[in-house]
């Protein structure tokens, strides 16, 4: 794999997975915590297409616990039916520490998701570091944004998670991932501070990759 650039600023990203019925309990816990989370941005819909090779190496590495991994994805915000102002992201992981690079994809108008493969040709293949990658899945969800009162710790809550595998694309047919995901993000030098101030939020760290979870779920159990 491509060597990690340790000159980049690393941060921690920690995730927890909950039943959808606990949404309001989680929001209340954030606001009442020692970190006193508050709204940071307006809720918006996040859409992501993930890339992998034919062996699904990204999934295998995740399951086997490989600490150093690279994830390739195309992200945009708003409607999942049209790709608007997409950004190609390369996310590097070293254990729980991460950093990512971004590159805007030059398109002059919105592209129907059904025409994604035409847009795929506009992506600079050098961004794949010589790997033969293909789009595997589209994941769409609503994201709430929060930040601690001292602006040091960020939190996001992802709900209404839907996905569509791209091998047999049908825009009208999405599946649902019946959980919500809480994620905390902060600079690595704040880890002790974070641990000392998170004790009154009922969280238990879990490995929760949307890409891995949605790819491995038997789709027929989650259709709607």
mmCIF file of N, CA and C in Angstrom, residues 7 26 64 125 170 175 200:
data_model
loop_
_atom_site.group_PDB
_atom_site.id
_atom_site.type_symbol
_atom_site.label_atom_id
_atom_site.label_comp_id
_atom_site.label_asym_id
_atom_site.label_seq_id
_atom_site.Cartn_x
_atom_site.Cartn_y
_atom_site.Cartn_z
ATOM 1 N N UNK A 7 3.768 13.560 7.932
ATOM 2 C CA UNK A 7 3.810 15.015 8.008
ATOM 3 C C UNK A 7 2.398 15.597 8.007
ATOM 4 N N UNK A 26 -29.198 9.847 22.637
ATOM 5 C CA UNK A 26 -27.816 10.189 22.284
ATOM 6 C C UNK A 26 -27.649 11.704 22.197
ATOM 7 N N UNK A 64 -9.737 -8.449 9.106
ATOM 8 C CA UNK A 64 -8.543 -9.076 9.664
ATOM 9 C C UNK A 64 -7.783 -8.154 10.607
ATOM 10 N N UNK A 125 -6.871 8.565 -12.580
ATOM 11 C CA UNK A 125 -6.524 7.217 -12.138
ATOM 12 C C UNK A 125 -5.301 7.201 -11.226
ATOM 13 N N UNK A 170 -30.202 0.144 -9.648
ATOM 14 C CA UNK A 170 -31.600 0.518 -9.828
ATOM 15 C C UNK A 170 -31.866 1.660 -8.864
ATOM 16 N N UNK A 175 -31.604 -0.025 0.018
ATOM 17 C CA UNK A 175 -31.777 -0.816 1.235
ATOM 18 C C UNK A 175 -31.428 0.046 2.429
ATOM 19 N N UNK A 200 -19.347 10.441 31.200
ATOM 20 C CA UNK A 200 -20.775 10.482 31.495
ATOM 21 C C UNK A 200 -21.640 10.356 30.245
#
